[in-house]
Amino acid sequence: MKPLARPAPALHESWPGYLDRVAHLNHLNGVQGIADLLGVLPYRLLVSSPRIVLTQLGISLPSIESAVLDTPLQPDGRVYLARAGRSIRTRICPECARENKNLMIPAEWDAALTFKCHVHHVQLLDACTACGRALSYEHSSLIFCSCGHSLRMERARKISNEIEAVLSALSFPPERKLRLMFAPSTDHEVMAAWLIRRLLMIDAGLFHKRRAARMKGDAFVTASEIQAVSPWFIEWPNAFLAKLAEANYAHKLSPTKMMGLGPSRLEKNLPEVSAAVIEFDSRRRHGKRPAKSSGFALARNPWMGLKQLMLQTGASYHAAQTWIRSGWLGDVRVQQESPGGTRYLIETESAVRFIKMVHRTSSVRTMASDIGLEVTALRCLIRARVVQGIPCGLAQWNVRLAPAPVFKLAQTLLSAAVLGKPSNAEVISLSTAICRVRKHDPSVTAAFVAAVISRELRTRTFIPNPVSLEEVTLRVQDFVKWLRRRS
Ligand SMILES: [Zn+2]
Ligand SMILES: [Zn+2]
């Protein structure tokens, strides 16, 4: 099937943007609508050769050397947005949106580090200002958000100083020529975008968890992310790299590996990056562990939003909501901004304190192996609130632990155990006992721990000065007797 309205692509138009424009002229549901028309998946449509798609849509190929047709293809005849430094996401100038009913999206707006409309000299928007949902070609409309907000109603903002600072630190030529659609961005631009992306993920502990978009290796960077990293860019690239190295260090991976590039490619493309990485690697092998920085960009604004909090802690929306409900973030102001849009204002001071706390937490698995308890047993203790877990996701078991109280509990339990010789009596480990108590009656888990600590229930260890709870056992006989008395 062919659409009725079949405009030719404009010279500098974005390829996904063009598909979106054709869709709206034909009252179709965005890029998805065109994909449905051709019976393919939207992703496939975006990576297919524009020449082929145009033919399928019955659109005559433009007579001029059009940007669409100049799109560099991979050997398999496809287009890779990410490899060209482009993204499934885009930005919109609210002024341009107001002036043109059928907005033509310049290819440049999809690029990693474009933040300014060159017609209106205002900041491009990358997300709905009412609900925070990112602008993406995957959505049915770029202008009308699903929350009901229209970007045409948005007041244009001057480009922020932080963004200006980062861009100038990246030393872009001031009047960059508008590139042809899908023309690869400069190596420097792609590399910088990609470093910022990695940096943010590393810093927020999101490296393996987050995919910015479904396309692998997305090069998109949002304005708020740039603002958050701006203090790192005072001296590009050395200061930035030092920070990157620090963040990498915290995650115990080699920076080279972390950045996903082989050393030889790195050396070829960015020799100064390579030198810094090598220097850092050697410093890490021989030196002390650097202190982890956090809350670096937060001190200025007295209020922090939910999104920033999530970015800094790597937590989900639900986790952040739980923190607010539990009062861990102090007094939080809630503003109803527009239909469906809620804005949370958290006092930066208490938020930073909390973020630092989250950064110091460990996973349940790590904690369990550190104190020598089975993971299931430690989870039982968390559920029974013997140790306090910090929720980090929607699921009840998705929590993290502050190490100090857990170590303290482990220490108390260890010191309660008496030195005893191996006997013929049947014994069970403390882990097994905790799991059985929970199975039997969850409400007595806390009482069980208290009984062990007060030595009402004797635990034994056969090693003097045990360091792990694995070495602590109790007699089945005693345990069963205690359980019977409780119920
Ligand atoms: Zn504009
Ligand atoms: Zn919205």
Short mmCIF file of C-alpha atoms and ligand atoms in Angstrom, two decimals:
data_model
loop_
_atom_site.label_atom_id
_atom_site.label_comp_id
_atom_site.label_asym_id
_atom_site.label_seq_id
_atom_site.Cartn_x
_atom_site.Cartn_y
_atom_site.Cartn_z
CA MET A 1 0.00 0.00 0.00
CA LYS A 2 1.19 3.49 -0.79
CA PRO A 3 0.45 6.61 1.24
CA LEU A 4 -1.60 9.38 -0.42
CA ALA A 5 0.66 12.29 0.44
CA ARG A 6 4.16 11.57 -0.83
CA PRO A 7 6.46 14.56 -0.29
CA ALA A 8 10.08 14.28 -1.36
CA PRO A 9 12.67 14.42 1.42
CA ALA A 10 14.30 17.80 1.91
CA LEU A 11 18.02 18.30 1.55
CA HIS A 12 19.09 18.28 5.19
CA GLU A 13 16.21 16.31 6.59
CA SER A 14 16.61 13.56 9.15
CA TRP A 15 15.72 10.12 7.82
CA PRO A 16 13.54 9.04 10.75
CA GLY A 17 12.22 12.61 10.89
CA TYR A 18 11.22 12.37 7.25
CA LEU A 19 9.36 9.09 7.85
CA ASP A 20 7.60 10.72 10.78
CA ARG A 21 6.61 13.71 8.62
CA VAL A 22 5.20 11.46 5.87
CA ALA A 23 3.27 9.54 8.53
CA HIS A 24 1.62 12.66 9.92
CA LEU A 25 0.71 14.03 6.49
CA ASN A 26 -1.12 10.75 5.94
CA HIS A 27 -2.66 10.62 9.43
CA LEU A 28 -0.65 7.53 10.26
CA ASN A 29 0.64 6.65 13.68
CA GLY A 30 4.23 7.93 13.39
CA VAL A 31 7.10 5.76 12.15
CA GLN A 32 5.17 2.76 13.48
CA GLY A 33 2.33 3.64 11.11
CA ILE A 34 4.63 3.62 8.06
CA ALA A 35 6.19 0.36 9.24
CA ASP A 36 2.70 -1.19 9.51
CA LEU A 37 1.92 0.03 6.01
CA LEU A 38 4.99 -1.76 4.63
CA GLY A 39 4.57 -4.75 6.93
CA VAL A 40 7.93 -4.43 8.66
CA LEU A 41 9.07 -3.57 12.17
CA PRO A 42 9.81 0.13 12.83
CA TYR A 43 13.41 -0.65 13.72
CA ARG A 44 13.88 -2.45 10.40
CA LEU A 45 12.39 0.52 8.61
CA LEU A 46 14.85 2.91 10.23
CA VAL A 47 17.89 0.84 9.30
CA SER A 48 16.83 -0.02 5.75
CA SER A 49 18.30 1.74 2.78
CA PRO A 50 16.31 4.98 2.24
CA ARG A 51 16.46 4.40 -1.53
CA ILE A 52 14.61 1.07 -1.17
CA VAL A 53 12.05 2.42 1.33
CA LEU A 54 11.29 5.42 -0.89
CA THR A 55 10.69 3.10 -3.83
CA GLN A 56 8.39 0.92 -1.74
CA LEU A 57 6.43 4.00 -0.65
CA GLY A 58 6.05 5.02 -4.30
CA ILE A 59 7.98 8.23 -3.77
CA SER A 60 9.94 9.28 -6.83
CA LEU A 61 13.60 9.65 -6.05
CA PRO A 62 14.53 13.33 -5.90
CA SER A 63 16.31 14.63 -8.98
CA ILE A 64 18.82 16.63 -6.96
CA GLU A 65 21.55 14.85 -5.07
CA SER A 66 19.44 14.46 -1.96
CA ALA A 67 20.84 13.89 1.49
CA VAL A 68 18.59 10.87 1.94
CA LEU A 69 20.23 9.12 -1.00
CA ASP A 70 23.70 10.07 0.14
CA THR A 71 23.18 8.16 3.36
CA PRO A 72 26.22 5.94 3.83
CA LEU A 73 25.16 2.32 3.94
CA GLN A 74 26.76 -0.64 5.60
CA PRO A 75 27.97 -3.48 3.34
CA ASP A 76 24.68 -5.31 3.98
CA GLY A 77 22.80 -2.35 2.51
CA ARG A 78 21.57 -1.05 5.83
CA VAL A 79 21.91 2.21 7.69
CA TYR A 80 23.12 2.22 11.26
CA LEU A 81 21.98 5.27 13.14
CA ALA A 82 24.32 4.70 16.04
CA ARG A 83 27.37 4.21 13.85
CA ALA A 84 26.65 7.51 12.19
CA GLY A 85 26.48 9.16 15.61
CA ARG A 86 22.71 9.48 15.30
CA SER A 87 19.94 8.16 17.44
CA ILE A 88 16.36 6.92 17.61
CA ARG A 89 15.85 9.92 19.86
CA THR A 90 15.73 13.49 18.72
CA ARG A 91 15.31 17.07 19.86
CA ILE A 92 12.76 19.69 18.90
CA CYS A 93 12.86 23.46 18.78
CA PRO A 94 9.55 24.67 20.25
CA GLU A 95 9.68 27.84 18.13
CA CYS A 96 10.15 25.85 14.92
CA ALA A 97 7.30 23.55 15.99
CA ARG A 98 5.01 26.55 16.47
CA GLU A 99 5.86 28.04 13.10
CA ASN A 100 5.56 24.90 10.98
CA LYS A 101 2.54 22.66 11.13
CA ASN A 102 4.48 19.94 9.35
CA LEU A 103 7.79 20.32 11.02
CA MET A 104 10.82 19.17 9.06
CA ILE A 105 13.41 17.75 11.44
CA PRO A 106 16.96 18.56 10.38
CA ALA A 107 19.32 15.59 10.55
CA GLU A 108 21.42 17.64 12.88
CA TRP A 109 18.82 17.49 15.67
CA ASP A 110 19.28 13.73 15.94
CA ALA A 111 23.03 14.12 16.38
CA ALA A 112 24.72 13.39 19.65
CA LEU A 113 25.67 16.87 20.72
CA THR A 114 23.37 19.35 19.02
CA PHE A 115 21.59 21.48 21.58
CA LYS A 116 20.78 24.69 19.74
CA CYS A 117 18.31 25.68 17.04
CA HIS A 118 20.36 27.64 14.53
CA VAL A 119 17.31 29.60 13.40
CA HIS A 120 16.01 30.72 16.79
CA HIS A 121 19.16 30.34 18.92
CA VAL A 122 17.20 28.58 21.65
CA GLN A 123 17.79 25.30 23.41
CA LEU A 124 16.33 22.24 21.73
CA LEU A 125 14.08 20.09 23.92
CA ASP A 126 14.88 16.41 24.27
CA ALA A 127 12.06 15.43 26.59
CA CYS A 128 8.50 16.43 27.47
CA THR A 129 8.80 19.16 30.07
CA ALA A 130 5.56 18.06 31.74
CA CYS A 131 6.23 14.37 32.33
CA GLY A 132 9.88 13.92 31.38
CA ARG A 133 9.23 11.32 28.69
CA ALA A 134 12.03 11.37 26.11
CA LEU A 135 11.28 12.46 22.58
CA SER A 136 11.69 9.47 20.33
CA TYR A 137 10.77 8.33 16.86
CA GLU A 138 9.29 5.27 18.51
CA HIS A 139 6.44 7.38 19.84
CA SER A 140 3.40 8.12 17.71
CA SER A 141 4.08 11.85 17.82
CA LEU A 142 7.07 14.01 18.58
CA ILE A 143 5.04 17.14 19.26
CA PHE A 144 2.19 15.75 21.34
CA CYS A 145 3.31 13.75 24.34
CA SER A 146 1.17 10.88 25.56
CA CYS A 147 0.61 12.87 28.79
CA GLY A 148 -1.36 15.45 26.80
CA HIS A 149 1.30 18.14 26.76
CA SER A 150 2.09 19.82 23.45
CA LEU A 151 5.63 21.00 22.78
CA ARG A 152 4.14 23.88 20.78
CA MET A 153 3.00 25.37 24.08
CA GLU A 154 6.51 25.29 25.44
CA ARG A 155 8.33 28.52 26.13
CA ALA A 156 11.68 28.61 24.35
CA ARG A 157 14.69 28.72 26.64
CA LYS A 158 18.05 30.26 26.14
CA ILE A 159 20.77 27.65 25.80
CA SER A 160 22.16 27.03 29.27
CA ASN A 161 25.61 28.20 30.30
CA GLU A 162 26.64 24.70 31.30
CA ILE A 163 25.90 23.35 27.84
CA GLU A 164 27.74 26.24 26.24
CA ALA A 165 30.69 25.50 28.48
CA VAL A 166 30.78 21.79 27.64
CA LEU A 167 30.42 22.42 23.93
CA SER A 168 33.18 24.96 23.93
CA ALA A 169 35.34 22.60 25.96
CA LEU A 170 34.79 20.02 23.27
CA SER A 171 36.08 22.73 20.92
CA PHE A 172 33.57 22.52 18.17
CA PRO A 173 34.03 25.05 15.43
CA PRO A 174 31.63 27.86 16.37
CA GLU A 175 29.66 27.86 13.12
CA ARG A 176 29.44 24.21 12.31
CA LYS A 177 28.16 23.47 8.87
CA LEU A 178 24.91 21.64 8.85
CA ARG A 179 25.81 18.10 7.90
CA LEU A 180 24.04 16.03 5.33
CA MET A 181 21.69 13.44 6.69
CA PHE A 182 23.51 10.51 8.20
CA ALA A 183 26.86 11.97 7.35
CA PRO A 184 28.99 10.63 10.19
CA SER A 185 29.62 13.16 12.89
CA THR A 186 33.25 13.95 13.47
CA ASP A 187 35.21 11.31 15.34
CA HIS A 188 35.62 13.79 18.14
CA GLU A 189 31.87 14.32 18.43
CA VAL A 190 31.03 10.63 18.45
CA MET A 191 33.82 9.88 20.87
CA ALA A 192 32.85 12.66 23.24
CA ALA A 193 29.19 11.67 23.23
CA TRP A 194 30.13 8.13 23.82
CA LEU A 195 32.47 8.97 26.67
CA ILE A 196 29.83 11.08 28.38
CA ARG A 197 27.32 8.30 28.00
CA ARG A 198 29.69 5.73 29.48
CA LEU A 199 30.75 8.13 32.17
CA LEU A 200 27.20 8.75 33.26
CA MET A 201 26.37 5.09 33.29
CA ILE A 202 29.44 4.27 35.27
CA ASP A 203 28.86 7.07 37.71
CA ALA A 204 25.25 6.11 38.25
CA GLY A 205 26.15 2.42 38.44
CA LEU A 206 23.99 1.78 35.41
CA PHE A 207 26.54 0.37 33.08
CA HIS A 208 24.87 -2.95 32.45
CA LYS A 209 21.35 -1.97 33.33
CA ARG A 210 20.42 0.85 31.07
CA ARG A 211 19.87 1.02 27.39
CA ALA A 212 19.14 4.57 26.41
CA ALA A 213 17.27 3.39 23.37
CA ARG A 214 16.78 0.02 21.81
CA MET A 215 19.53 0.65 19.35
CA LYS A 216 22.87 -0.60 20.43
CA GLY A 217 25.48 2.02 21.13
CA ASP A 218 23.16 4.98 21.09
CA ALA A 219 25.12 8.21 20.92
CA PHE A 220 22.39 10.47 22.24
CA VAL A 221 23.12 12.75 25.18
CA THR A 222 20.39 14.74 26.87
CA ALA A 223 20.70 18.35 28.00
CA SER A 224 20.26 17.38 31.65
CA GLU A 225 23.06 14.83 31.36
CA ILE A 226 25.35 17.45 29.88
CA GLN A 227 24.48 19.81 32.70
CA ALA A 228 25.32 17.13 35.20
CA VAL A 229 28.75 16.46 33.71
CA SER A 230 29.62 20.08 32.95
CA PRO A 231 31.91 20.47 36.00
CA TRP A 232 34.03 17.64 34.60
CA PHE A 233 34.77 19.51 31.45
CA ILE A 234 36.68 22.47 32.70
CA GLU A 235 39.80 21.12 31.09
CA TRP A 236 39.09 18.72 28.30
CA PRO A 237 40.27 16.06 27.99
CA ASN A 238 42.70 15.49 30.89
CA ALA A 239 40.53 16.51 33.82
CA PHE A 240 37.62 14.67 32.27
CA LEU A 241 39.68 11.56 31.80
CA ALA A 242 40.94 11.67 35.34
CA LYS A 243 37.32 11.71 36.50
CA LEU A 244 36.49 8.93 34.11
CA ALA A 245 39.39 6.93 35.41
CA GLU A 246 38.21 7.47 38.97
CA ALA A 247 34.73 6.30 38.12
CA ASN A 248 36.09 3.28 36.29
CA TYR A 249 38.22 2.43 39.23
CA ALA A 250 35.22 2.12 41.49
CA HIS A 251 33.90 -0.60 39.20
CA LYS A 252 37.13 -2.59 39.09
CA LEU A 253 37.25 -2.81 35.33
CA SER A 254 40.07 -1.66 33.18
CA PRO A 255 39.14 1.73 31.68
CA THR A 256 40.06 0.44 28.26
CA LYS A 257 37.61 -2.39 28.63
CA MET A 258 35.04 -0.10 30.16
CA MET A 259 35.14 2.21 27.22
CA GLY A 260 34.63 -0.74 24.93
CA LEU A 261 37.52 -0.04 22.63
CA GLY A 262 40.60 -2.10 22.00
CA PRO A 263 43.84 -0.31 22.93
CA SER A 264 45.05 -0.15 19.34
CA ARG A 265 41.90 1.53 18.09
CA LEU A 266 41.96 3.93 20.97
CA GLU A 267 45.61 4.74 20.30
CA LYS A 268 44.86 5.44 16.67
CA ASN A 269 41.77 7.58 17.22
CA LEU A 270 42.57 9.52 20.32
CA PRO A 271 46.22 9.27 21.38
CA GLU A 272 45.72 11.55 24.36
CA VAL A 273 42.90 9.34 25.66
CA SER A 274 45.07 6.29 25.22
CA ALA A 275 47.97 7.88 27.11
CA ALA A 276 45.70 8.86 29.99
CA VAL A 277 44.23 5.37 30.15
CA ILE A 278 47.65 3.74 30.25
CA GLU A 279 48.80 6.15 32.92
CA PHE A 280 45.70 5.48 34.95
CA ASP A 281 46.04 1.73 34.63
CA SER A 282 49.56 1.86 36.01
CA ARG A 283 48.55 4.23 38.79
CA ARG A 284 45.78 1.86 39.75
CA ARG A 285 48.15 -1.08 39.92
CA HIS A 286 50.62 0.71 42.17
CA GLY A 287 48.75 3.40 44.00
CA LYS A 288 46.03 3.89 46.54
CA ARG A 289 42.37 3.68 45.71
CA PRO A 290 41.06 7.17 44.93
CA ALA A 291 38.08 8.47 46.85
CA LYS A 292 34.88 8.25 44.91
CA SER A 293 33.26 11.54 44.12
CA SER A 294 29.55 11.95 44.20
CA GLY A 295 27.07 14.73 44.28
CA PHE A 296 29.51 16.81 42.30
CA ALA A 297 27.05 18.82 40.29
CA LEU A 298 24.31 19.06 42.84
CA ALA A 299 25.48 21.51 45.40
CA ARG A 300 24.37 24.62 43.54
CA ASN A 301 20.65 24.07 43.28
CA PRO A 302 18.81 23.84 46.61
CA TRP A 303 16.23 21.50 45.05
CA MET A 304 16.68 18.31 43.13
CA GLY A 305 14.21 16.53 40.87
CA LEU A 306 13.33 12.86 40.84
CA LYS A 307 15.07 12.27 37.53
CA GLN A 308 18.37 13.61 38.80
CA LEU A 309 18.06 11.42 41.88
CA MET A 310 17.43 8.35 39.72
CA LEU A 311 20.37 9.21 37.48
CA GLN A 312 22.70 9.64 40.43
CA THR A 313 21.69 6.45 42.21
CA GLY A 314 20.79 4.20 39.30
CA ALA A 315 17.50 3.45 40.98
CA SER A 316 14.19 2.88 39.27
CA TYR A 317 11.25 5.27 39.42
CA HIS A 318 9.47 2.93 41.82
CA ALA A 319 12.47 2.74 44.11
CA ALA A 320 12.70 6.53 44.26
CA GLN A 321 8.98 6.67 45.04
CA THR A 322 9.50 4.19 47.88
CA TRP A 323 12.27 6.34 49.30
CA ILE A 324 10.02 9.37 49.27
CA ARG A 325 7.17 7.45 50.91
CA SER A 326 9.50 6.07 53.55
CA GLY A 327 10.64 9.59 54.40
CA TRP A 328 14.29 8.83 53.65
CA LEU A 329 14.57 11.94 51.53
CA GLY A 330 13.23 14.32 54.12
CA ASP A 331 10.48 16.76 53.19
CA VAL A 332 9.63 16.42 49.53
CA ARG A 333 7.47 18.98 47.79
CA VAL A 334 5.05 17.70 45.21
CA GLN A 335 3.82 19.97 42.44
CA GLN A 336 1.08 19.09 40.02
CA GLU A 337 2.28 20.77 36.86
CA SER A 338 -0.10 19.74 34.14
CA PRO A 339 -2.43 16.82 33.45
CA GLY A 340 -0.49 13.72 34.45
CA GLY A 341 2.69 15.60 35.29
CA THR A 342 3.96 15.49 38.84
CA ARG A 343 7.12 17.24 39.83
CA TYR A 344 9.00 16.29 42.97
CA LEU A 345 11.29 18.77 44.63
CA ILE A 346 13.73 17.14 47.01
CA GLU A 347 16.03 19.20 49.20
CA THR A 348 19.47 18.79 47.63
CA GLU A 349 21.16 18.54 51.00
CA SER A 350 19.20 15.50 52.12
CA ALA A 351 19.24 14.05 48.60
CA VAL A 352 23.05 14.24 48.42
CA ARG A 353 23.34 12.61 51.84
CA PHE A 354 21.06 9.84 50.67
CA ILE A 355 22.90 9.42 47.33
CA LYS A 356 26.17 9.05 49.21
CA MET A 357 24.55 6.42 51.39
CA VAL A 358 23.29 4.51 48.34
CA HIS A 359 26.76 4.67 46.78
CA ARG A 360 28.15 3.04 49.88
CA THR A 361 25.70 0.15 49.81
CA SER A 362 26.38 -3.36 48.60
CA SER A 363 24.29 -5.96 46.89
CA VAL A 364 22.69 -8.67 49.02
CA ARG A 365 24.82 -11.28 47.26
CA THR A 366 28.07 -9.51 48.10
CA MET A 367 27.02 -8.90 51.70
CA ALA A 368 25.95 -12.52 52.13
CA SER A 369 29.29 -13.86 50.93
CA ASP A 370 31.14 -11.31 53.06
CA ILE A 371 29.52 -12.41 56.31
CA GLY A 372 29.21 -16.08 55.38
CA LEU A 373 25.45 -16.38 55.32
CA GLU A 374 23.48 -17.87 52.48
CA VAL A 375 21.79 -15.32 50.21
CA THR A 376 18.34 -16.75 51.01
CA ALA A 377 19.00 -16.46 54.74
CA LEU A 378 20.11 -12.83 54.41
CA ARG A 379 16.99 -12.09 52.37
CA CYS A 380 14.89 -13.64 55.17
CA LEU A 381 16.54 -11.25 57.63
CA ILE A 382 15.80 -8.30 55.35
CA ARG A 383 12.16 -9.31 54.95
CA ALA A 384 11.85 -9.67 58.71
CA ARG A 385 13.47 -6.22 59.08
CA VAL A 386 16.30 -7.55 61.20
CA VAL A 387 18.53 -5.67 58.77
CA GLN A 388 17.29 -2.66 56.87
CA GLY A 389 17.36 -2.97 53.07
CA ILE A 390 17.18 0.03 50.76
CA PRO A 391 14.71 -0.72 47.95
CA CYS A 392 16.24 -0.28 44.52
CA GLY A 393 13.51 -1.48 42.24
CA LEU A 394 9.92 -2.50 41.96
CA ALA A 395 10.47 -6.06 43.16
CA GLN A 396 10.48 -6.60 46.89
CA TRP A 397 13.75 -8.52 46.80
CA ASN A 398 15.53 -5.80 44.86
CA VAL A 399 17.32 -4.10 47.74
CA ARG A 400 20.79 -2.97 48.67
CA LEU A 401 22.39 -2.96 52.08
CA ALA A 402 24.48 -0.51 54.02
CA PRO A 403 27.43 -2.69 55.06
CA ALA A 404 28.03 -1.29 58.57
CA PRO A 405 24.84 -2.56 60.30
CA VAL A 406 25.15 -5.95 58.58
CA PHE A 407 28.74 -6.39 59.71
CA LYS A 408 27.73 -5.34 63.20
CA LEU A 409 24.97 -7.94 63.27
CA ALA A 410 27.36 -10.60 61.96
CA GLN A 411 29.89 -9.66 64.64
CA THR A 412 27.26 -9.93 67.39
CA LEU A 413 26.10 -13.31 66.10
CA LEU A 414 29.68 -14.58 65.91
CA SER A 415 30.50 -13.49 69.43
CA ALA A 416 27.37 -15.21 70.75
CA ALA A 417 28.61 -18.59 69.53
CA VAL A 418 30.36 -20.71 72.13
CA LEU A 419 33.40 -22.78 71.38
CA GLY A 420 32.39 -26.40 71.38
CA LYS A 421 33.90 -29.68 70.37
CA PRO A 422 32.37 -31.61 67.49
CA SER A 423 29.72 -33.91 68.84
CA ASN A 424 27.62 -36.67 67.44
CA ALA A 425 24.46 -34.59 67.78
CA GLU A 426 22.86 -33.54 64.51
CA VAL A 427 23.60 -29.87 63.70
CA ILE A 428 22.39 -27.33 61.15
CA SER A 429 23.99 -24.13 59.94
CA LEU A 430 22.73 -20.75 61.02
CA SER A 431 21.66 -20.03 57.41
CA THR A 432 19.51 -23.15 57.26
CA ALA A 433 18.01 -22.36 60.65
CA ILE A 434 17.03 -18.82 59.57
CA CYS A 435 15.39 -20.13 56.38
CA ARG A 436 13.47 -22.77 58.35
CA VAL A 437 12.26 -20.25 60.89
CA ARG A 438 10.94 -18.09 58.11
CA LYS A 439 9.21 -21.03 56.48
CA HIS A 440 7.71 -22.02 59.80
CA ASP A 441 6.52 -18.58 60.87
CA PRO A 442 8.00 -15.37 59.37
CA SER A 443 6.95 -13.31 62.38
CA VAL A 444 9.40 -15.07 64.72
CA THR A 445 12.51 -14.45 62.56
CA ALA A 446 13.49 -11.41 64.62
CA ALA A 447 12.86 -13.30 67.87
CA PHE A 448 15.06 -16.14 66.64
CA VAL A 449 17.96 -13.78 65.98
CA ALA A 450 17.45 -12.19 69.41
CA ALA A 451 17.44 -15.65 71.03
CA VAL A 452 20.74 -16.51 69.36
CA ILE A 453 22.31 -13.21 70.41
CA SER A 454 21.13 -13.58 74.04
CA ARG A 455 22.36 -17.19 74.01
CA GLU A 456 18.90 -18.38 74.99
CA LEU A 457 19.45 -20.56 71.94
CA ARG A 458 23.00 -21.85 71.95
CA THR A 459 25.07 -21.63 68.78
CA ARG A 460 28.40 -23.34 68.51
CA THR A 461 31.59 -22.95 66.63
CA PHE A 462 34.42 -25.41 66.46
CA ILE A 463 37.06 -22.85 65.48
CA PRO A 464 38.43 -20.31 67.97
CA ASN A 465 37.74 -16.71 66.79
CA PRO A 466 35.55 -17.55 63.81
CA VAL A 467 35.33 -14.89 61.08
CA SER A 468 32.46 -16.25 59.06
CA LEU A 469 28.93 -17.22 60.05
CA GLU A 470 29.41 -20.35 57.94
CA GLU A 471 31.37 -21.69 60.88
CA VAL A 472 28.42 -21.30 63.26
CA THR A 473 26.01 -24.16 63.83
CA LEU A 474 23.27 -25.11 66.24
CA ARG A 475 21.89 -28.42 67.38
CA VAL A 476 18.76 -29.52 65.59
CA GLN A 477 17.43 -30.76 68.92
CA ASP A 478 17.76 -27.28 70.55
CA PHE A 479 16.39 -25.57 67.49
CA VAL A 480 13.25 -27.72 67.26
CA LYS A 481 12.62 -27.34 70.98
CA TRP A 482 12.89 -23.52 70.69
CA LEU A 483 10.54 -23.43 67.70
CA ARG A 484 7.95 -25.52 69.55
CA ARG A 485 8.09 -23.22 72.55
CA ARG A 486 7.44 -20.18 70.31
CA SER A 487 4.32 -21.54 68.66
ZN ZN B 1 13.88 26.92 15.93
ZN ZN B 2 4.58 14.42 28.59
#
